[in-house]
Amino acid sequence: MGWPETFNEMRAIYSEGIDAAVRSQRFIKVLHKAIASEIEGRLTETAIREGVKVEPEAKVHGSFKDKDVDIAVIHPVNGPLILCGVRSQMSSISKNILTYSQDIMGEAVSLQDRFPMTVFGYCYLLPLKPHDTGTLD
């Protein structure tokens, strides 16, 4: 499935019932799957031969505690090569954005401490207008 289809599916889920879509994670899981698929499709033959895997919802040892990472590219010997967090925040943005941003930074620091050569990325999905404004945009 390409990106236009992914976003159309997400919009359809969102339109069915915003609160249920967001709280059940059904909405964001579509994006998780698309990102993981995109990364997996870019693995080289050498990486595949060496056993590199794209693992959704991987448990990774951070510097202080285990972290559940949304998408991880893991080499069987060298460990995590790429770690990617995926989050959507569709409401209460002004109330929660600072806390969520601090959480993301703390997670990145913890994982970079433990795996300094790993690439860490984040996909943070925000609406043009929060759903609590009454619009779907």
mmCIF file of C-alpha atoms in Angstrom:
data_model
loop_
_atom_site.group_PDB
_atom_site.id
_atom_site.type_symbol
_atom_site.label_atom_id
_atom_site.label_comp_id
_atom_site.label_asym_id
_atom_site.label_seq_id
_atom_site.Cartn_x
_atom_site.Cartn_y
_atom_site.Cartn_z
ATOM 1 C CA MET A 1 0.000 0.000 0.000
ATOM 2 C CA GLY A 2 1.391 3.422 -0.955
ATOM 3 C CA TRP A 3 1.294 6.628 1.057
ATOM 4 C CA PRO A 4 -1.896 8.040 -0.510
ATOM 5 C CA GLU A 5 -3.747 4.810 0.339
ATOM 6 C CA THR A 6 -2.283 4.811 3.845
ATOM 7 C CA PHE A 7 -3.465 8.358 4.500
ATOM 8 C CA ASN A 8 -6.892 7.628 2.983
ATOM 9 C CA GLU A 9 -7.286 4.616 5.289
ATOM 10 C CA MET A 10 -6.231 6.714 8.290
ATOM 11 C CA ARG A 11 -8.722 9.428 7.377
ATOM 12 C CA ALA A 12 -11.515 6.855 6.983
ATOM 13 C CA ILE A 13 -10.742 5.374 10.415
ATOM 14 C CA TYR A 14 -10.556 8.863 11.925
ATOM 15 C CA SER A 15 -13.887 9.806 10.342
ATOM 16 C CA GLU A 16 -15.646 6.687 11.716
ATOM 17 C CA GLY A 17 -15.162 7.869 15.259
ATOM 18 C CA ILE A 18 -12.320 10.079 16.330
ATOM 19 C CA ASP A 19 -12.122 9.119 19.996
ATOM 20 C CA ALA A 20 -12.379 5.386 19.323
ATOM 21 C CA ALA A 21 -9.833 5.565 16.482
ATOM 22 C CA VAL A 22 -7.285 7.387 18.620
ATOM 23 C CA ARG A 23 -7.846 5.528 21.902
ATOM 24 C CA SER A 24 -7.852 2.062 20.285
ATOM 25 C CA GLN A 25 -4.654 2.892 18.384
ATOM 26 C CA ARG A 26 -6.317 1.566 15.218
ATOM 27 C CA PHE A 27 -5.597 4.912 13.524
ATOM 28 C CA ILE A 28 -1.895 5.125 14.390
ATOM 29 C CA LYS A 29 -1.231 1.407 13.775
ATOM 30 C CA VAL A 30 -1.916 2.001 10.065
ATOM 31 C CA LEU A 31 0.943 4.519 10.062
ATOM 32 C CA HIS A 32 3.208 2.139 12.060
ATOM 33 C CA LYS A 33 2.619 -0.582 9.481
ATOM 34 C CA ALA A 34 3.270 1.749 6.527
ATOM 35 C CA ILE A 35 6.541 3.060 7.986
ATOM 36 C CA ALA A 36 7.753 -0.453 8.860
ATOM 37 C CA SER A 37 6.871 -1.662 5.368
ATOM 38 C CA GLU A 38 8.680 1.282 3.766
ATOM 39 C CA ILE A 39 11.822 0.582 5.794
ATOM 40 C CA GLU A 40 11.653 -3.157 5.163
ATOM 41 C CA GLY A 41 11.386 -2.545 1.430
ATOM 42 C CA ARG A 42 14.650 -0.604 1.562
ATOM 43 C CA LEU A 43 16.770 -3.274 3.252
ATOM 44 C CA THR A 44 19.663 -4.308 1.047
ATOM 45 C CA GLU A 45 20.288 -7.910 0.041
ATOM 46 C CA THR A 46 23.373 -7.870 2.271
ATOM 47 C CA ALA A 47 21.338 -6.708 5.261
ATOM 48 C CA ILE A 48 18.723 -9.403 4.662
ATOM 49 C CA ARG A 49 21.435 -12.060 4.277
ATOM 50 C CA GLU A 50 22.984 -10.925 7.585
ATOM 51 C CA GLY A 51 19.633 -11.284 9.348
ATOM 52 C CA VAL A 52 18.698 -7.616 9.756
ATOM 53 C CA LYS A 53 15.009 -7.429 10.659
ATOM 54 C CA VAL A 54 12.427 -4.682 10.910
ATOM 55 C CA GLU A 55 10.644 -5.298 14.204
ATOM 56 C CA PRO A 56 7.434 -3.491 15.113
ATOM 57 C CA GLU A 57 6.979 -2.834 18.834
ATOM 58 C CA ALA A 58 10.470 -4.006 19.745
ATOM 59 C CA LYS A 59 11.669 -4.075 23.332
ATOM 60 C CA VAL A 60 15.045 -2.315 23.471
ATOM 61 C CA HIS A 61 17.291 -1.889 26.499
ATOM 62 C CA GLY A 62 17.677 1.826 27.205
ATOM 63 C CA SER A 63 20.329 3.270 29.503
ATOM 64 C CA PHE A 64 18.089 2.916 32.591
ATOM 65 C CA LYS A 65 15.206 0.636 31.627
ATOM 66 C CA ASP A 66 13.681 -1.269 28.731
ATOM 67 C CA LYS A 67 11.833 0.800 26.149
ATOM 68 C CA ASP A 68 9.095 -0.292 23.799
ATOM 69 C CA VAL A 69 10.078 1.192 20.445
ATOM 70 C CA ASP A 70 7.423 1.421 17.745
ATOM 71 C CA ILE A 71 9.700 0.333 14.883
ATOM 72 C CA ALA A 72 13.249 -0.998 15.118
ATOM 73 C CA VAL A 73 15.747 -2.145 12.526
ATOM 74 C CA ILE A 74 17.874 -4.672 14.370
ATOM 75 C CA HIS A 75 21.028 -6.482 13.351
ATOM 76 C CA PRO A 76 21.309 -9.880 15.101
ATOM 77 C CA VAL A 77 24.881 -9.176 16.291
ATOM 78 C CA ASN A 78 25.252 -5.398 16.351
ATOM 79 C CA GLY A 79 21.830 -4.596 17.806
ATOM 80 C CA PRO A 80 19.613 -1.668 16.845
ATOM 81 C CA LEU A 81 20.585 0.210 13.696
ATOM 82 C CA ILE A 82 17.496 2.431 13.465
ATOM 83 C CA LEU A 83 14.839 3.135 16.095
ATOM 84 C CA CYS A 84 11.670 4.989 15.185
ATOM 85 C CA GLY A 85 8.936 6.272 17.452
ATOM 86 C CA VAL A 86 5.480 7.024 16.050
ATOM 87 C CA ARG A 87 2.928 9.119 17.863
ATOM 88 C CA SER A 88 -0.231 11.007 17.069
ATOM 89 C CA GLN A 89 -1.689 13.746 19.184
ATOM 90 C CA MET A 90 -5.072 14.687 17.832
ATOM 91 C CA SER A 91 -6.430 16.713 20.763
ATOM 92 C CA SER A 92 -5.416 18.666 23.873
ATOM 93 C CA ILE A 93 -2.292 19.770 22.056
ATOM 94 C CA SER A 94 -1.567 22.945 23.998
ATOM 95 C CA LYS A 95 -2.129 21.097 27.263
ATOM 96 C CA ASN A 96 0.142 18.122 26.524
ATOM 97 C CA ILE A 97 2.695 19.069 23.858
ATOM 98 C CA LEU A 98 5.451 20.052 26.299
ATOM 99 C CA THR A 99 5.144 16.858 28.321
ATOM 100 C CA TYR A 100 5.090 14.687 25.185
ATOM 101 C CA SER A 101 8.076 16.551 23.726
ATOM 102 C CA GLN A 102 10.038 16.054 26.938
ATOM 103 C CA ASP A 103 9.142 12.340 26.931
ATOM 104 C CA ILE A 104 10.395 12.006 23.358
ATOM 105 C CA MET A 105 13.659 13.805 24.175
ATOM 106 C CA GLY A 106 14.209 11.693 27.286
ATOM 107 C CA GLU A 107 13.601 8.496 25.349
ATOM 108 C CA ALA A 108 16.000 9.589 22.603
ATOM 109 C CA VAL A 109 18.722 10.485 25.139
ATOM 110 C CA SER A 110 18.309 7.167 26.960
ATOM 111 C CA LEU A 111 18.505 5.146 23.752
ATOM 112 C CA GLN A 112 21.395 7.192 22.314
ATOM 113 C CA ASP A 113 23.279 6.721 25.587
ATOM 114 C CA ARG A 114 22.979 2.982 25.256
ATOM 115 C CA PHE A 115 23.405 2.800 21.446
ATOM 116 C CA PRO A 116 25.423 5.849 20.325
ATOM 117 C CA MET A 117 25.720 4.713 16.690
ATOM 118 C CA THR A 118 21.988 4.064 16.261
ATOM 119 C CA VAL A 119 19.865 6.440 14.211
ATOM 120 C CA PHE A 120 16.792 7.534 16.163
ATOM 121 C CA GLY A 121 13.817 9.084 14.388
ATOM 122 C CA TYR A 122 10.352 10.163 15.321
ATOM 123 C CA CYS A 123 7.133 10.574 13.389
ATOM 124 C CA TYR A 124 4.835 12.883 15.330
ATOM 125 C CA LEU A 125 1.441 13.324 13.705
ATOM 126 C CA LEU A 126 -0.538 16.467 14.545
ATOM 127 C CA PRO A 127 -3.801 17.638 12.944
ATOM 128 C CA LEU A 128 -4.222 20.986 11.253
ATOM 129 C CA LYS A 129 -7.026 21.532 13.768
ATOM 130 C CA PRO A 130 -7.334 19.375 16.909
ATOM 131 C CA HIS A 131 -10.396 17.104 16.827
ATOM 132 C CA ASP A 132 -11.776 18.808 19.907
ATOM 133 C CA THR A 133 -12.398 21.890 17.693
ATOM 134 C CA GLY A 134 -15.154 19.984 15.882
ATOM 135 C CA THR A 135 -13.498 19.634 12.464
ATOM 136 C CA LEU A 136 -11.748 16.728 10.753
ATOM 137 C CA ASP A 137 -8.957 18.758 9.105
#
